[in-house]
Short mmCIF file of C-alpha atoms and ligand atoms in Angstrom, two decimals:
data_model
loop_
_atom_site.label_atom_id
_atom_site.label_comp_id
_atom_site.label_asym_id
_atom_site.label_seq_id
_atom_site.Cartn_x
_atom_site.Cartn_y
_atom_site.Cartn_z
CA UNK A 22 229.11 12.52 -105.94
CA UNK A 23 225.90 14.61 -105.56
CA UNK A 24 225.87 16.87 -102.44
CA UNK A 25 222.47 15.15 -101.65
CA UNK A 26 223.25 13.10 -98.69
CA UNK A 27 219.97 10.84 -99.24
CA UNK A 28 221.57 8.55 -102.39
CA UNK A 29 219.08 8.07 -105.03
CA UNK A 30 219.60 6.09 -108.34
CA UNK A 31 217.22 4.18 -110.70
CA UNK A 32 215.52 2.78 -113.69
CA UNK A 33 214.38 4.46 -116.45
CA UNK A 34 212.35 2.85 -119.10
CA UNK A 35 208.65 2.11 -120.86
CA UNK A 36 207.72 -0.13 -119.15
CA UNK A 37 210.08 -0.85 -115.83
CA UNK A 38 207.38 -2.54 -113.48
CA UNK A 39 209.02 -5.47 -114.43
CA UNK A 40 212.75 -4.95 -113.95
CA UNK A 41 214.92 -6.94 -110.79
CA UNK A 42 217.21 -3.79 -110.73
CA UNK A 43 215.18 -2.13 -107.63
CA UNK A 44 215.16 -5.17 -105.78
CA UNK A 45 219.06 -5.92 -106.07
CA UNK A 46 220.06 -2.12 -105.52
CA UNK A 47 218.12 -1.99 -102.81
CA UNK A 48 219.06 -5.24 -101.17
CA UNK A 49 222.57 -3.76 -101.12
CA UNK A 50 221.76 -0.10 -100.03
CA UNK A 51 220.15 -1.94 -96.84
CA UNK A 52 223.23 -4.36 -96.90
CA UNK A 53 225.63 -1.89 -96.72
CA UNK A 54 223.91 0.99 -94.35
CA UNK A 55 223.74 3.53 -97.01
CA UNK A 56 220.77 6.23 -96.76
CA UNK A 57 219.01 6.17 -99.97
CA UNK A 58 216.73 4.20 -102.33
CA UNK A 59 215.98 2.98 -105.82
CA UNK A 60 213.19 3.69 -107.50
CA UNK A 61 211.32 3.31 -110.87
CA UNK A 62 211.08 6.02 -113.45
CA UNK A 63 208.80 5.21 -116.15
CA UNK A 64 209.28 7.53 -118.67
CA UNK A 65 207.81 7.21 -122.08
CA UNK A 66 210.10 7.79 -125.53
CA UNK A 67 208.51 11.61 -126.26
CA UNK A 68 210.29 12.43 -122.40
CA UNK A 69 213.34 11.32 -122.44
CA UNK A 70 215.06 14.56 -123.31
CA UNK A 71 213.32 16.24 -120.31
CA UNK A 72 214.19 13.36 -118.15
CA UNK A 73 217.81 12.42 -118.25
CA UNK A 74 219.21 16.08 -118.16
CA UNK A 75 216.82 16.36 -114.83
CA UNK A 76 218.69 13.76 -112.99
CA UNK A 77 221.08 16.37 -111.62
CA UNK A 78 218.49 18.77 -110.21
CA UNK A 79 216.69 15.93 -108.46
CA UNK A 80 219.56 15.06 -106.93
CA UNK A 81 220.12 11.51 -108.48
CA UNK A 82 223.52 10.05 -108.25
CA UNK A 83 222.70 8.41 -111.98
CA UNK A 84 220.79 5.75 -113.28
CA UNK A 85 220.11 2.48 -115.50
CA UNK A 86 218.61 2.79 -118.76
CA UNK A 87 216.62 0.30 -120.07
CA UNK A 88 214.28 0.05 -123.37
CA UNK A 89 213.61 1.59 -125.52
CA UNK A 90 215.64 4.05 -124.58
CA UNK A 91 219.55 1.70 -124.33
CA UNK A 92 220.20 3.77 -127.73
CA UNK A 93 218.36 7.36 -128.04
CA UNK A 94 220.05 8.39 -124.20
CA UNK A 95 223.54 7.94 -126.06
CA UNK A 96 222.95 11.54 -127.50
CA UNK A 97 221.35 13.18 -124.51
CA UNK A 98 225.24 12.56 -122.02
CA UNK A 99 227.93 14.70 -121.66
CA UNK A 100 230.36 12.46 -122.49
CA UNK A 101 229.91 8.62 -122.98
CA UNK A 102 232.71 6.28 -121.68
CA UNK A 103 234.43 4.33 -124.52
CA UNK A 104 233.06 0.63 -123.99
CA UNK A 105 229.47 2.14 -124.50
CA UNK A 106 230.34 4.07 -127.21
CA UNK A 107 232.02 0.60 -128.78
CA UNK A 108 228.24 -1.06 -128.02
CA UNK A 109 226.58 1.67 -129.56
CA UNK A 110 223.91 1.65 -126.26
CA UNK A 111 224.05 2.68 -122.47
CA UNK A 112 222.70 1.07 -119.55
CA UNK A 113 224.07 3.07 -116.99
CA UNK A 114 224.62 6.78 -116.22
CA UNK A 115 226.55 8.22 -113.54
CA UNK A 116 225.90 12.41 -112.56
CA UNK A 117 229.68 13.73 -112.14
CA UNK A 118 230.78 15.91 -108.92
CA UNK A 119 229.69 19.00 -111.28
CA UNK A 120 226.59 17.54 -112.76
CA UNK A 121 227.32 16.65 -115.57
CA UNK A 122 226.57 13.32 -117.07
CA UNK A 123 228.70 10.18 -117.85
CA UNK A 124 227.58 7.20 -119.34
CA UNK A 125 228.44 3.40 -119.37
CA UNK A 126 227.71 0.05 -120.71
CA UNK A 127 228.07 -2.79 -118.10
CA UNK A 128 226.49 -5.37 -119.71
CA UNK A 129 229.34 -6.62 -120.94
CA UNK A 130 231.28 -6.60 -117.59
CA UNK A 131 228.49 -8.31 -116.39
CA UNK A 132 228.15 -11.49 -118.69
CA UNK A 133 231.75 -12.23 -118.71
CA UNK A 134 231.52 -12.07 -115.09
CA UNK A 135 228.43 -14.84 -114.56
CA UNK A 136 230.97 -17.00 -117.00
CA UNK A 137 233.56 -16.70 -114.33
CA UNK A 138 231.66 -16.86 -110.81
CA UNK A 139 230.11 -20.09 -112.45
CA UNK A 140 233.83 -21.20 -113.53
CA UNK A 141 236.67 -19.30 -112.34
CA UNK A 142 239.18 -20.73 -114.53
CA UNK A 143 237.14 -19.55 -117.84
CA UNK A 144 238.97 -18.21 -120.66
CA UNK A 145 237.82 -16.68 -123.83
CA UNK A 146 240.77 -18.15 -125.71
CA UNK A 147 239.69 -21.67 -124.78
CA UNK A 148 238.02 -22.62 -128.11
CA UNK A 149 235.93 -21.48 -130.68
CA UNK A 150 232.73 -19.74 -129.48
CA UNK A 151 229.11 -19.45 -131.26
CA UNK A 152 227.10 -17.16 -130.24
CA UNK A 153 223.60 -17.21 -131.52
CA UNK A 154 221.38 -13.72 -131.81
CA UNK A 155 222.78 -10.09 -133.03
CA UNK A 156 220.88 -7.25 -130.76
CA UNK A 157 221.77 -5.50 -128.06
CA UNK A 158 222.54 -8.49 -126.28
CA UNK A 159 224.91 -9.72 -128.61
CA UNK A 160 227.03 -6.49 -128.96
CA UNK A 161 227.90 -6.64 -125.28
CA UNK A 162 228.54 -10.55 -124.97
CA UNK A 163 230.81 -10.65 -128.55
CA UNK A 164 232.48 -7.61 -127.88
CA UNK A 165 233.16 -8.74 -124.57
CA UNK A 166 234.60 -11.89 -125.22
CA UNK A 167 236.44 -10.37 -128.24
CA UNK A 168 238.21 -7.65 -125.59
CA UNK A 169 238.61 -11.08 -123.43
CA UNK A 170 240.63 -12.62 -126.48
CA UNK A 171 238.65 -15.13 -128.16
CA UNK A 172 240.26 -16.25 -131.26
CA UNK A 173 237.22 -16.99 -132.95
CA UNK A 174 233.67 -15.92 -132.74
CA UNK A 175 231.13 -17.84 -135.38
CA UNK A 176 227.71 -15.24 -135.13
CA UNK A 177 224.65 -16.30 -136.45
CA UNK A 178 221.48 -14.89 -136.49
CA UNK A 179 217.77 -15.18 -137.83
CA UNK A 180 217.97 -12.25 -139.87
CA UNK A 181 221.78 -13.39 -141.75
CA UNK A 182 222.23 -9.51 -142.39
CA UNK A 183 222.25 -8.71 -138.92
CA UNK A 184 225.04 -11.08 -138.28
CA UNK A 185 227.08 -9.58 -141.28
CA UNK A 186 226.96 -6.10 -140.57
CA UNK A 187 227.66 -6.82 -136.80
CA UNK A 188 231.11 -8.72 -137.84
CA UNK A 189 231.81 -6.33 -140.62
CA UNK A 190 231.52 -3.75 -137.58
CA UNK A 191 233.54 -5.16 -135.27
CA UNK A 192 236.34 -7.49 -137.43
CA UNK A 193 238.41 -10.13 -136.24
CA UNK A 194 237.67 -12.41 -134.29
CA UNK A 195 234.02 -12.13 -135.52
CA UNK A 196 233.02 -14.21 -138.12
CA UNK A 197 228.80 -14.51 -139.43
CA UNK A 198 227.86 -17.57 -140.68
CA UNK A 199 224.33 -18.16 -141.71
CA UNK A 200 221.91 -19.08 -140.13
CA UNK A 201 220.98 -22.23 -141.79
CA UNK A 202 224.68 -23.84 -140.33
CA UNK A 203 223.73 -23.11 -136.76
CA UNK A 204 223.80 -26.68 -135.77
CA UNK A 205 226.86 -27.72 -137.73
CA UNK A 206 228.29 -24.23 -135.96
CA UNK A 207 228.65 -26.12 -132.86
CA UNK A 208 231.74 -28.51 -133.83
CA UNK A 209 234.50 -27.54 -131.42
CA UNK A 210 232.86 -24.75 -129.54
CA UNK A 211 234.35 -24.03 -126.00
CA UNK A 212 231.33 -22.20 -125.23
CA UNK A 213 227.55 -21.48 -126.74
CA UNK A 214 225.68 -19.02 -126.01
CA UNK A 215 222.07 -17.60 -126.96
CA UNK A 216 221.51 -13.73 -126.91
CA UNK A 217 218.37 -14.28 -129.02
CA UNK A 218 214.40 -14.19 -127.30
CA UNK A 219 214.01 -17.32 -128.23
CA UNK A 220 213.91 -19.71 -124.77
CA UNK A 221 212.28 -16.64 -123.15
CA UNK A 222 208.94 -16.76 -120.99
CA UNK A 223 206.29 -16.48 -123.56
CA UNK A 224 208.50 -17.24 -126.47
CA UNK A 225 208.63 -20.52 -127.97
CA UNK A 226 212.28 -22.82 -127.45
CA UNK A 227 215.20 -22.12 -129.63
CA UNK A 228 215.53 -24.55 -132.63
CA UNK A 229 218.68 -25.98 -132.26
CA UNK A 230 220.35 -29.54 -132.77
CA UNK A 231 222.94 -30.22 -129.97
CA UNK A 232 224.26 -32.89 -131.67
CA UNK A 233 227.36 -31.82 -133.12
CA UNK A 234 228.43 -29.77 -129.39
CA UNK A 235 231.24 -31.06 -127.62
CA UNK A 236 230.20 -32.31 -124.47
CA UNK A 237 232.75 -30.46 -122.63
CA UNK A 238 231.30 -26.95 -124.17
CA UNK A 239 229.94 -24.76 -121.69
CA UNK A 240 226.34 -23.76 -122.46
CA UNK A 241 225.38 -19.77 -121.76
CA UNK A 242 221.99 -17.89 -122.23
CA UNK A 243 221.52 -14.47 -121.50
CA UNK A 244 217.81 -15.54 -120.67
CA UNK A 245 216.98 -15.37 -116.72
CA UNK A 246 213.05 -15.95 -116.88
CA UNK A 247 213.04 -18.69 -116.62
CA UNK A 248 215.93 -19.68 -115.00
CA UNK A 249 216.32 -22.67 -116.91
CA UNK A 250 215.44 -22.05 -121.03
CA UNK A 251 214.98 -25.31 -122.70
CA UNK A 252 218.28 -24.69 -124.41
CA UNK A 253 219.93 -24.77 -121.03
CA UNK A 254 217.59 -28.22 -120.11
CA UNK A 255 218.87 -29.92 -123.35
CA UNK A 256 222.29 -29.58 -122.46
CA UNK A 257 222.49 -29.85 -118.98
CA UNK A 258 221.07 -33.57 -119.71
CA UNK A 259 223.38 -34.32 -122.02
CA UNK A 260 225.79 -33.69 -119.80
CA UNK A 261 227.35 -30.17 -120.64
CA UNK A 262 227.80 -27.52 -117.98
CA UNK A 263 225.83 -24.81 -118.53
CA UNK A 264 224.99 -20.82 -116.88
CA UNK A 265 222.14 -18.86 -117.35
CA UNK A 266 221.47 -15.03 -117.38
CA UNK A 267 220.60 -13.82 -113.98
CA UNK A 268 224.42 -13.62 -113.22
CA UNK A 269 224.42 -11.04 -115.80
CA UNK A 270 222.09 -9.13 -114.30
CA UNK A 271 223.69 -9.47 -111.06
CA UNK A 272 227.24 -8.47 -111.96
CA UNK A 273 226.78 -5.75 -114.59
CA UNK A 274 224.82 -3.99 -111.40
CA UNK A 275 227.94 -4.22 -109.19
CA UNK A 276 229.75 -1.07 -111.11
CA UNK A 277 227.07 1.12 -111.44
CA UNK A 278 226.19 0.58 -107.38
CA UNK A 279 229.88 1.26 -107.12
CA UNK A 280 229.95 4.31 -109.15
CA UNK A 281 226.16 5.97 -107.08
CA UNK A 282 227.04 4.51 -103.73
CA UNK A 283 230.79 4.15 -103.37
CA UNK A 284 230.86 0.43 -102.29
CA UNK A 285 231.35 -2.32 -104.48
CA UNK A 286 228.70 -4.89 -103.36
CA UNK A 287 228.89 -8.83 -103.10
CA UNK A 288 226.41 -11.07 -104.77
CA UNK A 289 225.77 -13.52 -102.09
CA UNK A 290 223.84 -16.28 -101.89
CA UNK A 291 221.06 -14.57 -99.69
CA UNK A 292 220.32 -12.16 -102.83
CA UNK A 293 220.78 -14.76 -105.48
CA UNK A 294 218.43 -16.83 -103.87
CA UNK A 295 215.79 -14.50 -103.01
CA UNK A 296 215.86 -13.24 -106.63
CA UNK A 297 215.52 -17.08 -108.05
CA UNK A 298 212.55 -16.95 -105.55
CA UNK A 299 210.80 -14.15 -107.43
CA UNK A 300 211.46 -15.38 -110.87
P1 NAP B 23 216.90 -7.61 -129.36
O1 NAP B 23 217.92 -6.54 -129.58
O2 NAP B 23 215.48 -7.34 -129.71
O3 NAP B 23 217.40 -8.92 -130.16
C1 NAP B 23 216.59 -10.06 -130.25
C2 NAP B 23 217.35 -11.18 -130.92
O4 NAP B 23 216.53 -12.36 -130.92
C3 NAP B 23 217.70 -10.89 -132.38
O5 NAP B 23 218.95 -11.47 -132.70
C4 NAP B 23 216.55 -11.60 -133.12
O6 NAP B 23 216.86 -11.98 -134.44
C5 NAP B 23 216.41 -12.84 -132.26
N1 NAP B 23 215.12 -13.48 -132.47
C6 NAP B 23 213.89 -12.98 -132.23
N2 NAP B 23 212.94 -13.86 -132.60
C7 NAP B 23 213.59 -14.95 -133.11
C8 NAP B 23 213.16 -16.19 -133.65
N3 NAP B 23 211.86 -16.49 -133.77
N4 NAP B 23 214.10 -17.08 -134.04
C9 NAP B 23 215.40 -16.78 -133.94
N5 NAP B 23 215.88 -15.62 -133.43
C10 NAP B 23 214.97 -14.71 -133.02
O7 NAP B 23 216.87 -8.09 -127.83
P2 NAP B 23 218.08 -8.05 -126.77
O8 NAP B 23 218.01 -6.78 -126.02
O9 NAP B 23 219.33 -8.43 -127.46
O10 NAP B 23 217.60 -9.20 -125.76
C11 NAP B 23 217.66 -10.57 -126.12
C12 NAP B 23 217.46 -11.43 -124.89
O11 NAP B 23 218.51 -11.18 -123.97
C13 NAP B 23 216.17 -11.15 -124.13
O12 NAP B 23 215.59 -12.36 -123.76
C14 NAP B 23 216.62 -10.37 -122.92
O13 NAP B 23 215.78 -10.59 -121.80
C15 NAP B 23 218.00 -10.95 -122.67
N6 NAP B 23 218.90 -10.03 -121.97
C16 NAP B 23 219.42 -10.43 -120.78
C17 NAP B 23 220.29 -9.61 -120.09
C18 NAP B 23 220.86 -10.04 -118.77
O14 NAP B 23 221.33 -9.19 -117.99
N7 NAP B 23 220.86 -11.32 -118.45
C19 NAP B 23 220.67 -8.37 -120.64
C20 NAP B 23 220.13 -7.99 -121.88
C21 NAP B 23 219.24 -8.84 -122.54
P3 NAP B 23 216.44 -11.01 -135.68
O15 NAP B 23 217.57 -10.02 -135.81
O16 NAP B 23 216.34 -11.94 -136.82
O17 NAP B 23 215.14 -10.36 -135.33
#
C-alpha cells in the first residue's frame, strides 16, 4: 500500500462524468472511516501512457479503467493478473508496496456475483445458457460462467463472426450459433442473458421472441440504465425471474476497494437504493 496516508483511487476514462464508480467508492470510504477520496480522471486516448505510469508518484493506491482505454492500459502494467489477461481487458489497477503496477479484471467476479445475491443457490451447471452479444461484456460474463462450470454456452451475436472467433478463443463449453436462431436458442436455457447495447437508454429494445424460454429460466442483462430494459419487462411478465446489471457494477467494485483500501465493503441496501435513485 502507498505510504500516502490520504487513500486516493479512481476512474480513468474519455468521458467518466458519467460513471457510478465515485459515488459507490465513496459511499464506502465514508462508510468505513477511511481518509481518502475518489475522483475522476478524464484522460483522453493520446495520454494514457503519461497517465497510468503517474499513478505512483501521485500517490494513488490504483484505479478503474474504463473506455476506451479497458484494452490499450493492458500494455502500459507491470504485470497483469491472469483472469485479465484471459479477458484480454483491465478494469482495475492496483499500485504494489514498491510502485509498481498490477492489473485486474473484476467484471467477471462481479456479474457472477449479482447472479448469486439475487439467488444464492445459482449454479452455472444448472442448464444450458445463451448469452446474447460478444464485446467486452461478453468476455467477462462467458468466461465467467465457463470458470463457474457451465456445460454449455450457445453465443450469438449481431455480427456471427464475432461470436465464432470468441468460441474458437475460448473452446468448450462455448458454442456460436448464428444469429438468425437466437429465438429458437432459448429452448432449455437455465439462464439468458444480454451483454449487447441493445435495451440500453437511447438504444432501441432487443429483438427477441421469448417464446421458446422456459419459464423457469432466469433472465440477466448487463444493462443498469435503465434499471429495467424491456428485455427484463418481457420476462418478468411472463413470469420468469429476472436480474439486471447494477449488481455488476456493485460487486466487481468490492475487490478493487479491497485491494486500495484494505476493507472489503458490503453492498447494503442504503447504497443500492440511493444508486437506483440516481439512475
Ligand atoms: P461493446 O464491446 O461495444 O459490445 C456491444 C455489443 O452489442 C456487441 O456484441 C454488438 O454486436 C452488440 N450490438 C450493438 N448494436 C446492436 C444491434 N443493433 N443489434 C444487436 N446487437 C447489437 O460493448 P460492451 O462494453 O460489451 O457493453 C455492452 C453493454 O454492457 C453496455 O450496455 C454496457 O453499459 C453494459 N455493461 C455493463 C456492465 C456492468 O457492470 N453492469 C459492465 C460492462 C458493460 P456487434 O458485434 O454486431 O457490433
Amino acid at each position: 500500500m502507498s505510504s500516502h496516508t490520504f487513500g486516493l483511487a479512481g476512474i480513468m476514462g474519455w468521458p467518466v462524468a458519467h460513471s457510478r464508480s465515485p459515488f459507490i467508492h465513496n459511499y464506502w470510504l465514508k462508510k468505513y472511516g477511511i481518509n481518502g477520496a475518489y475522483v475522476q480522471l478524464p484522460v483522453a486516448p493520446g495520454s494514457l501512457g503519461i497517465a497510468v505510469p503517474g499513478l505512483a508518484a501521485l500517490g494513488f493506491r490504483g484505479c478503474n479503467i474504463t473506455l476506451p482505454h479497458k484494452v490499450d492500459v493492458l500494455k502500459l502494467v507491470d504485470e497483469v493478473d491472469v483472469m485479465a489477461r484471459r479477458m484480454g481487458a483491465m478494469n482495475t489497477i492496483v499500485v504494489q508496496p514498491d510502485g509498481s503496477l498490477k492489473g485486474f479484471n473484476n467484471d467477471g467476479y462481479g456479474y457472477i456475483h449479482s447472479l448469486l445475491d439475487a439467488k444464492p443457490d445459482w449454479r452455472a451447471d444448472a442448464g444450458p445458457i445463451t448469452v446474447l452479444g460478444a464485446g467486452g461484456a461478453a468476455r467477462a460474463v462467458v468466461l465467467s460462467l465457463a470458470d463457474r462450470g457451465a456445460k454449455e454456452i450457445r453465443l450469438l451475436n449481431r455480427t456471427d463472426a464475432k461470436a465464432q472467433a470468441l468460441a474458437k478463443e475460448f473452446g468448450s463449453p462455448v458454442k456460436a450459433l448464428p444469429w438468425s436462431e437466437r429465438h429458437a436458442a432459448l429452448a432449455d436455457v437455465a439462464l439468458l442473458v444480454n451483454t449487447t447495447s441493445q435495451g440500453m437508454h437511447g438504444n432501441p429494445a432487443l429483438e427477441l421472441d421469448l417464446t421458446a424460454l422456459p419459464l423457469s429460466a432466469l433472465v440477466s442483462d448487463v444493462i443498469y440504465v435503465p434499471l429495467e430494459t424491456p428485455l427484463l419487462a418481457a420476462a418478468r411478465l411472463r413470469g420468469n425471474p429476472t436480474v439486471n446489471g447494477l449488481g455488476m457494477l456493485l460487486n466487481q467494485a468490492r475487490p478493487a476497494f479491497e485491494a486500495w483500501f484494505g476493507v472489503m465493503p458490503e453492498i447494503t441496501s442504503e447504497l443500492r437504493q440511493s444508486i437506483e435513485a440516481s439512475l
